[in-house]
C-alpha cells in the first residue's frame, strides 16, 4: 500500500501542474465573455441605432467558443486527476485481494484475516481518495485567487498631483 499511495498523491499533483494554468485560462475566458455581455447590454441602444447586432452576436459567439474549449480542457485535466488517483487505489485493491486470496488458498493466512485486512485497507483508501478529491476542488479556487491577485497588483489609475494635501482618514 505504501508503494501505491505515493502514486495516488503524486500523479494528481503532477497533472495539477497542467490543470492549474488551464483553470486560469478558463477563468480569464469567463471574465472576457462577461465583459462582452456587459458591453452588449450597456450599449444596447447604440448597437441597435447603428445596426451592429450581427457584430455583437459574433463577438459573443467567439467568446463563448473560446470559453467552451478552455472549459473542456480544464474539465478533462481535472477528471484525469481524479482517475489517476482512483486507478492507483483500484489497482492496489485488486492486487491485494488477489495476493490475499492466493495466500488464503495455499493456507498461509485465513479468510478472516484477509477480510479484516481488506476492510482496513478500504477505510484507508477511501480517506486517501477523499483527500485527492479536495485537490480537484482547489484548482478553480487557486485560479480565482490568482485573478484577484492580478487585479490587486494593477497600478492605481488615479494619481495624486505633485504637492497634493493628504486627506485625514474617515471617522465613524
PDB file of C-alpha atoms in Angstrom:
ATOM      1  CA  UNK A   1       0.000   0.000   0.000  1.00  0.00           C
ATOM      2  CA  UNK A   2       2.835   2.391   0.840  1.00  0.00           C
ATOM      3  CA  UNK A   3       4.226   1.869  -2.670  1.00  0.00           C
ATOM      4  CA  UNK A   4       0.996   2.786  -4.484  1.00  0.00           C
ATOM      5  CA  UNK A   5      -0.254   5.621  -2.279  1.00  0.00           C
ATOM      6  CA  UNK A   6       2.502   7.994  -3.411  1.00  0.00           C
ATOM      7  CA  UNK A   7       1.206   7.363  -6.938  1.00  0.00           C
ATOM      8  CA  UNK A   8      -2.271   8.339  -5.755  1.00  0.00           C
ATOM      9  CA  UNK A   9      -0.966  11.646  -4.401  1.00  0.00           C
ATOM     10  CA  UNK A  10       1.897  12.477  -6.769  1.00  0.00           C
ATOM     11  CA  UNK A  11       0.137  11.739 -10.062  1.00  0.00           C
ATOM     12  CA  UNK A  12      -2.794  14.098  -9.371  1.00  0.00           C
ATOM     13  CA  UNK A  13      -0.306  16.723  -8.156  1.00  0.00           C
ATOM     14  CA  UNK A  14       1.706  16.315 -11.350  1.00  0.00           C
ATOM     15  CA  UNK A  15      -1.402  16.615 -13.503  1.00  0.00           C
ATOM     16  CA  UNK A  16      -2.438  19.640 -11.423  1.00  0.00           C
ATOM     17  CA  UNK A  17       0.641  21.455 -12.746  1.00  0.00           C
ATOM     18  CA  UNK A  18      -1.020  21.376 -16.178  1.00  0.00           C
ATOM     19  CA  UNK A  19      -4.572  21.721 -14.887  1.00  0.00           C
ATOM     20  CA  UNK A  20      -3.900  24.898 -12.896  1.00  0.00           C
ATOM     21  CA  UNK A  21      -2.947  27.014 -15.951  1.00  0.00           C
ATOM     22  CA  UNK A  22      -5.935  25.557 -17.810  1.00  0.00           C
ATOM     23  CA  UNK A  23      -8.214  26.612 -14.941  1.00  0.00           C
ATOM     24  CA  UNK A  24      -6.692  30.106 -15.015  1.00  0.00           C
ATOM     25  CA  UNK A  25      -7.299  30.384 -18.760  1.00  0.00           C
ATOM     26  CA  UNK A  26     -10.881  29.272 -18.204  1.00  0.00           C
ATOM     27  CA  UNK A  27     -11.389  31.960 -15.539  1.00  0.00           C
ATOM     28  CA  UNK A  28      -9.898  34.573 -17.866  1.00  0.00           C
ATOM     29  CA  UNK A  29     -12.186  33.492 -20.701  1.00  0.00           C
ATOM     30  CA  UNK A  30     -15.184  33.656 -18.355  1.00  0.00           C
ATOM     31  CA  UNK A  31     -14.246  37.230 -17.488  1.00  0.00           C
ATOM     32  CA  UNK A  32     -13.828  38.123 -21.175  1.00  0.00           C
ATOM     33  CA  UNK A  33     -17.247  36.693 -22.017  1.00  0.00           C
ATOM     34  CA  UNK A  34     -18.835  38.558 -19.122  1.00  0.00           C
ATOM     35  CA  UNK A  35     -17.199  41.758 -20.398  1.00  0.00           C
ATOM     36  CA  UNK A  36     -18.693  41.144 -23.840  1.00  0.00           C
ATOM     37  CA  UNK A  37     -22.134  40.586 -22.331  1.00  0.00           C
ATOM     38  CA  UNK A  38     -21.834  43.656 -20.101  1.00  0.00           C
ATOM     39  CA  UNK A  39     -20.782  45.805 -23.058  1.00  0.00           C
ATOM     40  CA  UNK A  40     -23.646  44.494 -25.201  1.00  0.00           C
ATOM     41  CA  UNK A  41     -26.201  45.281 -22.504  1.00  0.00           C
ATOM     42  CA  UNK A  42     -24.721  48.703 -21.685  1.00  0.00           C
ATOM     43  CA  UNK A  43     -24.541  49.782 -25.332  1.00  0.00           C
ATOM     44  CA  UNK A  44     -27.779  48.179 -26.462  1.00  0.00           C
ATOM     45  CA  UNK A  45     -29.242  51.431 -27.814  1.00  0.00           C
ATOM     46  CA  UNK A  46     -26.081  52.268 -29.788  1.00  0.00           C
ATOM     47  CA  UNK A  47     -25.888  48.734 -31.214  1.00  0.00           C
ATOM     48  CA  UNK A  48     -29.482  48.977 -32.427  1.00  0.00           C
ATOM     49  CA  UNK A  49     -29.085  52.512 -33.744  1.00  0.00           C
ATOM     50  CA  UNK A  50     -26.089  51.599 -35.909  1.00  0.00           C
ATOM     51  CA  UNK A  51     -27.247  48.081 -36.847  1.00  0.00           C
ATOM     52  CA  UNK A  52     -24.357  46.343 -35.061  1.00  0.00           C
ATOM     53  CA  UNK A  53     -26.395  43.386 -33.812  1.00  0.00           C
ATOM     54  CA  UNK A  54     -24.578  40.921 -36.064  1.00  0.00           C
ATOM     55  CA  UNK A  55     -21.155  42.153 -34.903  1.00  0.00           C
ATOM     56  CA  UNK A  56     -22.266  41.982 -31.286  1.00  0.00           C
ATOM     57  CA  UNK A  57     -23.529  38.427 -31.745  1.00  0.00           C
ATOM     58  CA  UNK A  58     -20.315  37.373 -33.491  1.00  0.00           C
ATOM     59  CA  UNK A  59     -18.218  38.720 -30.588  1.00  0.00           C
ATOM     60  CA  UNK A  60     -20.412  36.804 -28.148  1.00  0.00           C
ATOM     61  CA  UNK A  61     -20.178  33.545 -30.117  1.00  0.00           C
ATOM     62  CA  UNK A  62     -16.390  33.866 -30.418  1.00  0.00           C
ATOM     63  CA  UNK A  63     -16.064  34.464 -26.678  1.00  0.00           C
ATOM     64  CA  UNK A  64     -18.418  31.596 -25.923  1.00  0.00           C
ATOM     65  CA  UNK A  65     -16.480  29.225 -28.206  1.00  0.00           C
ATOM     66  CA  UNK A  66     -13.202  30.186 -26.516  1.00  0.00           C
ATOM     67  CA  UNK A  67     -14.774  29.607 -23.086  1.00  0.00           C
ATOM     68  CA  UNK A  68     -16.162  26.241 -24.197  1.00  0.00           C
ATOM     69  CA  UNK A  69     -12.797  24.979 -25.465  1.00  0.00           C
ATOM     70  CA  UNK A  70     -10.977  26.088 -22.319  1.00  0.00           C
ATOM     71  CA  UNK A  71     -13.730  24.554 -20.148  1.00  0.00           C
ATOM     72  CA  UNK A  72     -13.369  21.218 -21.939  1.00  0.00           C
ATOM     73  CA  UNK A  73      -9.594  21.214 -21.457  1.00  0.00           C
ATOM     74  CA  UNK A  74      -9.901  22.169 -17.801  1.00  0.00           C
ATOM     75  CA  UNK A  75     -12.583  19.539 -17.155  1.00  0.00           C
ATOM     76  CA  UNK A  76     -10.513  16.867 -18.935  1.00  0.00           C
ATOM     77  CA  UNK A  77      -7.420  17.548 -16.838  1.00  0.00           C
ATOM     78  CA  UNK A  78      -9.467  17.671 -13.647  1.00  0.00           C
ATOM     79  CA  UNK A  79     -11.107  14.335 -14.470  1.00  0.00           C
ATOM     80  CA  UNK A  80      -7.683  12.915 -15.286  1.00  0.00           C
ATOM     81  CA  UNK A  81      -6.513  13.957 -11.808  1.00  0.00           C
ATOM     82  CA  UNK A  82      -9.405  12.052 -10.239  1.00  0.00           C
ATOM     83  CA  UNK A  83      -8.957   8.980 -12.387  1.00  0.00           C
ATOM     84  CA  UNK A  84      -5.223   8.733 -11.769  1.00  0.00           C
ATOM     85  CA  UNK A  85      -5.810   8.503  -8.016  1.00  0.00           C
ATOM     86  CA  UNK A  86      -8.760   6.136  -8.371  1.00  0.00           C
ATOM     87  CA  UNK A  87      -6.865   3.841 -10.759  1.00  0.00           C
ATOM     88  CA  UNK A  88      -3.979   3.500  -8.304  1.00  0.00           C
ATOM     89  CA  UNK A  89      -6.325   2.657  -5.442  1.00  0.00           C
ATOM     90  CA  UNK A  90      -8.343   0.165  -7.503  1.00  0.00           C
ATOM     91  CA  UNK A  91      -5.195  -1.488  -8.837  1.00  0.00           C
ATOM     92  CA  UNK A  92      -3.921  -1.913  -5.300  1.00  0.00           C
ATOM     93  CA  UNK A  93      -7.277  -3.314  -4.141  1.00  0.00           C
ATOM     94  CA  UNK A  94      -7.293  -5.920  -6.907  1.00  0.00           C
ATOM     95  CA  UNK A  95      -3.657  -6.796  -6.262  1.00  0.00           C
ATOM     96  CA  UNK A  96      -4.231  -7.061  -2.508  1.00  0.00           C
ATOM     97  CA  UNK A  97      -7.308  -9.223  -2.958  1.00  0.00           C
ATOM     98  CA  UNK A  98      -5.527 -11.451  -5.497  1.00  0.00           C
ATOM     99  CA  UNK A  99      -2.437 -11.979  -3.362  1.00  0.00           C
ATOM    100  CA  UNK A 100      -4.581 -12.417  -0.233  1.00  0.00           C
ATOM    101  CA  UNK A 101      -6.766 -14.998  -1.993  1.00  0.00           C
ATOM    102  CA  UNK A 102      -3.679 -16.886  -3.136  1.00  0.00           C
ATOM    103  CA  UNK A 103      -2.266 -16.811   0.420  1.00  0.00           C
ATOM    104  CA  UNK A 104      -5.602 -18.000   1.848  1.00  0.00           C
ATOM    105  CA  UNK A 105      -5.951 -20.721  -0.784  1.00  0.00           C
ATOM    106  CA  UNK A 106      -2.463 -22.051  -0.004  1.00  0.00           C
ATOM    107  CA  UNK A 107      -3.043 -21.937   3.735  1.00  0.00           C
ATOM    108  CA  UNK A 108      -0.642 -19.112   4.616  1.00  0.00           C
ATOM    109  CA  UNK A 109      -3.443 -16.987   6.064  1.00  0.00           C
ATOM    110  CA  UNK A 110      -7.107 -17.332   6.917  1.00  0.00           C
ATOM    111  CA  UNK A 111     -10.103 -15.917   5.114  1.00  0.00           C
ATOM    112  CA  UNK A 112     -10.939 -13.880   8.228  1.00  0.00           C
ATOM    113  CA  UNK A 113      -7.507 -12.245   8.212  1.00  0.00           C
ATOM    114  CA  UNK A 114      -7.910 -11.437   4.527  1.00  0.00           C
ATOM    115  CA  UNK A 115     -11.370  -9.922   5.136  1.00  0.00           C
ATOM    116  CA  UNK A 116     -10.087  -7.880   8.075  1.00  0.00           C
ATOM    117  CA  UNK A 117      -7.148  -6.598   6.043  1.00  0.00           C
ATOM    118  CA  UNK A 118      -9.402  -5.706   3.114  1.00  0.00           C
ATOM    119  CA  UNK A 119     -11.762  -3.794   5.431  1.00  0.00           C
ATOM    120  CA  UNK A 120      -8.846  -1.857   6.932  1.00  0.00           C
ATOM    121  CA  UNK A 121      -7.383  -1.194   3.510  1.00  0.00           C
ATOM    122  CA  UNK A 122     -10.715   0.051   2.121  1.00  0.00           C
ATOM    123  CA  UNK A 123     -11.076   2.504   5.015  1.00  0.00           C
ATOM    124  CA  UNK A 124      -7.615   3.960   4.480  1.00  0.00           C
ATOM    125  CA  UNK A 125      -8.053   4.037   0.692  1.00  0.00           C
ATOM    126  CA  UNK A 126     -11.355   5.883   0.994  1.00  0.00           C
ATOM    127  CA  UNK A 127      -9.689   8.532   3.135  1.00  0.00           C
ATOM    128  CA  UNK A 128      -6.920   8.924   0.582  1.00  0.00           C
ATOM    129  CA  UNK A 129      -9.491   9.208  -2.204  1.00  0.00           C
ATOM    130  CA  UNK A 130     -11.317  11.999  -0.338  1.00  0.00           C
ATOM    131  CA  UNK A 131      -8.018  13.829   0.045  1.00  0.00           C
ATOM    132  CA  UNK A 132      -7.306  13.685  -3.692  1.00  0.00           C
ATOM    133  CA  UNK A 133     -10.803  14.962  -4.464  1.00  0.00           C
ATOM    134  CA  UNK A 134     -10.077  18.081  -2.380  1.00  0.00           C
ATOM    135  CA  UNK A 135      -7.120  18.781  -4.660  1.00  0.00           C
ATOM    136  CA  UNK A 136      -9.526  18.915  -7.595  1.00  0.00           C
ATOM    137  CA  UNK A 137     -11.686  21.483  -5.819  1.00  0.00           C
ATOM    138  CA  UNK A 138      -8.693  23.688  -5.085  1.00  0.00           C
ATOM    139  CA  UNK A 139      -7.855  24.304  -8.758  1.00  0.00           C
ATOM    140  CA  UNK A 140     -10.713  26.735  -9.545  1.00  0.00           C
ATOM    141  CA  UNK A 141     -10.171  28.443  -6.199  1.00  0.00           C
ATOM    142  CA  UNK A 142      -6.477  28.833  -6.977  1.00  0.00           C
ATOM    143  CA  UNK A 143      -7.276  30.272 -10.402  1.00  0.00           C
ATOM    144  CA  UNK A 144      -9.777  32.703  -8.881  1.00  0.00           C
ATOM    145  CA  UNK A 145      -7.259  33.780  -6.266  1.00  0.00           C
ATOM    146  CA  UNK A 146      -4.664  34.420  -8.954  1.00  0.00           C
ATOM    147  CA  UNK A 147      -7.170  36.649 -10.793  1.00  0.00           C
ATOM    148  CA  UNK A 148      -7.794  38.587  -7.588  1.00  0.00           C
ATOM    149  CA  UNK A 149      -4.042  38.975  -7.008  1.00  0.00           C
ATOM    150  CA  UNK A 150      -3.580  40.219 -10.586  1.00  0.00           C
ATOM    151  CA  UNK A 151      -6.338  42.768 -10.032  1.00  0.00           C
ATOM    152  CA  UNK A 152      -4.829  43.973  -6.766  1.00  0.00           C
ATOM    153  CA  UNK A 153      -1.373  44.314  -8.333  1.00  0.00           C
ATOM    154  CA  UNK A 154      -2.610  46.668 -11.049  1.00  0.00           C
ATOM    155  CA  UNK A 155      -1.349  50.209 -10.559  1.00  0.00           C
ATOM    156  CA  UNK A 156      -3.789  52.842  -9.402  1.00  0.00           C
ATOM    157  CA  UNK A 157      -5.409  54.689 -12.294  1.00  0.00           C
ATOM    158  CA  UNK A 158      -5.739  57.881 -10.286  1.00  0.00           C
ATOM    159  CA  UNK A 159      -2.501  59.519  -9.233  1.00  0.00           C
ATOM    160  CA  UNK A 160      -2.256  62.490  -6.886  1.00  0.00           C
ATOM    161  CA  UNK A 161      -0.896  65.708  -8.275  1.00  0.00           C
ATOM    162  CA  UNK A 162       2.533  66.646  -7.009  1.00  0.00           C
ATOM    163  CA  UNK A 163       2.210  68.567  -3.760  1.00  0.00           C
ATOM    164  CA  UNK A 164      -1.385  67.397  -3.083  1.00  0.00           C
ATOM    165  CA  UNK A 165      -2.504  67.589   0.534  1.00  0.00           C
ATOM    166  CA  UNK A 166      -3.069  64.319   2.389  1.00  0.00           C
ATOM    167  CA  UNK A 167      -6.633  63.603   3.499  1.00  0.00           C
ATOM    168  CA  UNK A 168      -7.433  62.557   7.038  1.00  0.00           C
ATOM    169  CA  UNK A 169      -8.895  59.052   7.427  1.00  0.00           C
ATOM    170  CA  UNK A 170     -12.705  58.908   7.580  1.00  0.00           C
ATOM    171  CA  UNK A 171     -14.138  58.721  11.091  1.00  0.00           C
ATOM    172  CA  UNK A 172     -17.194  56.680  12.034  1.00  0.00           C
TER     173      UNK A 172
END
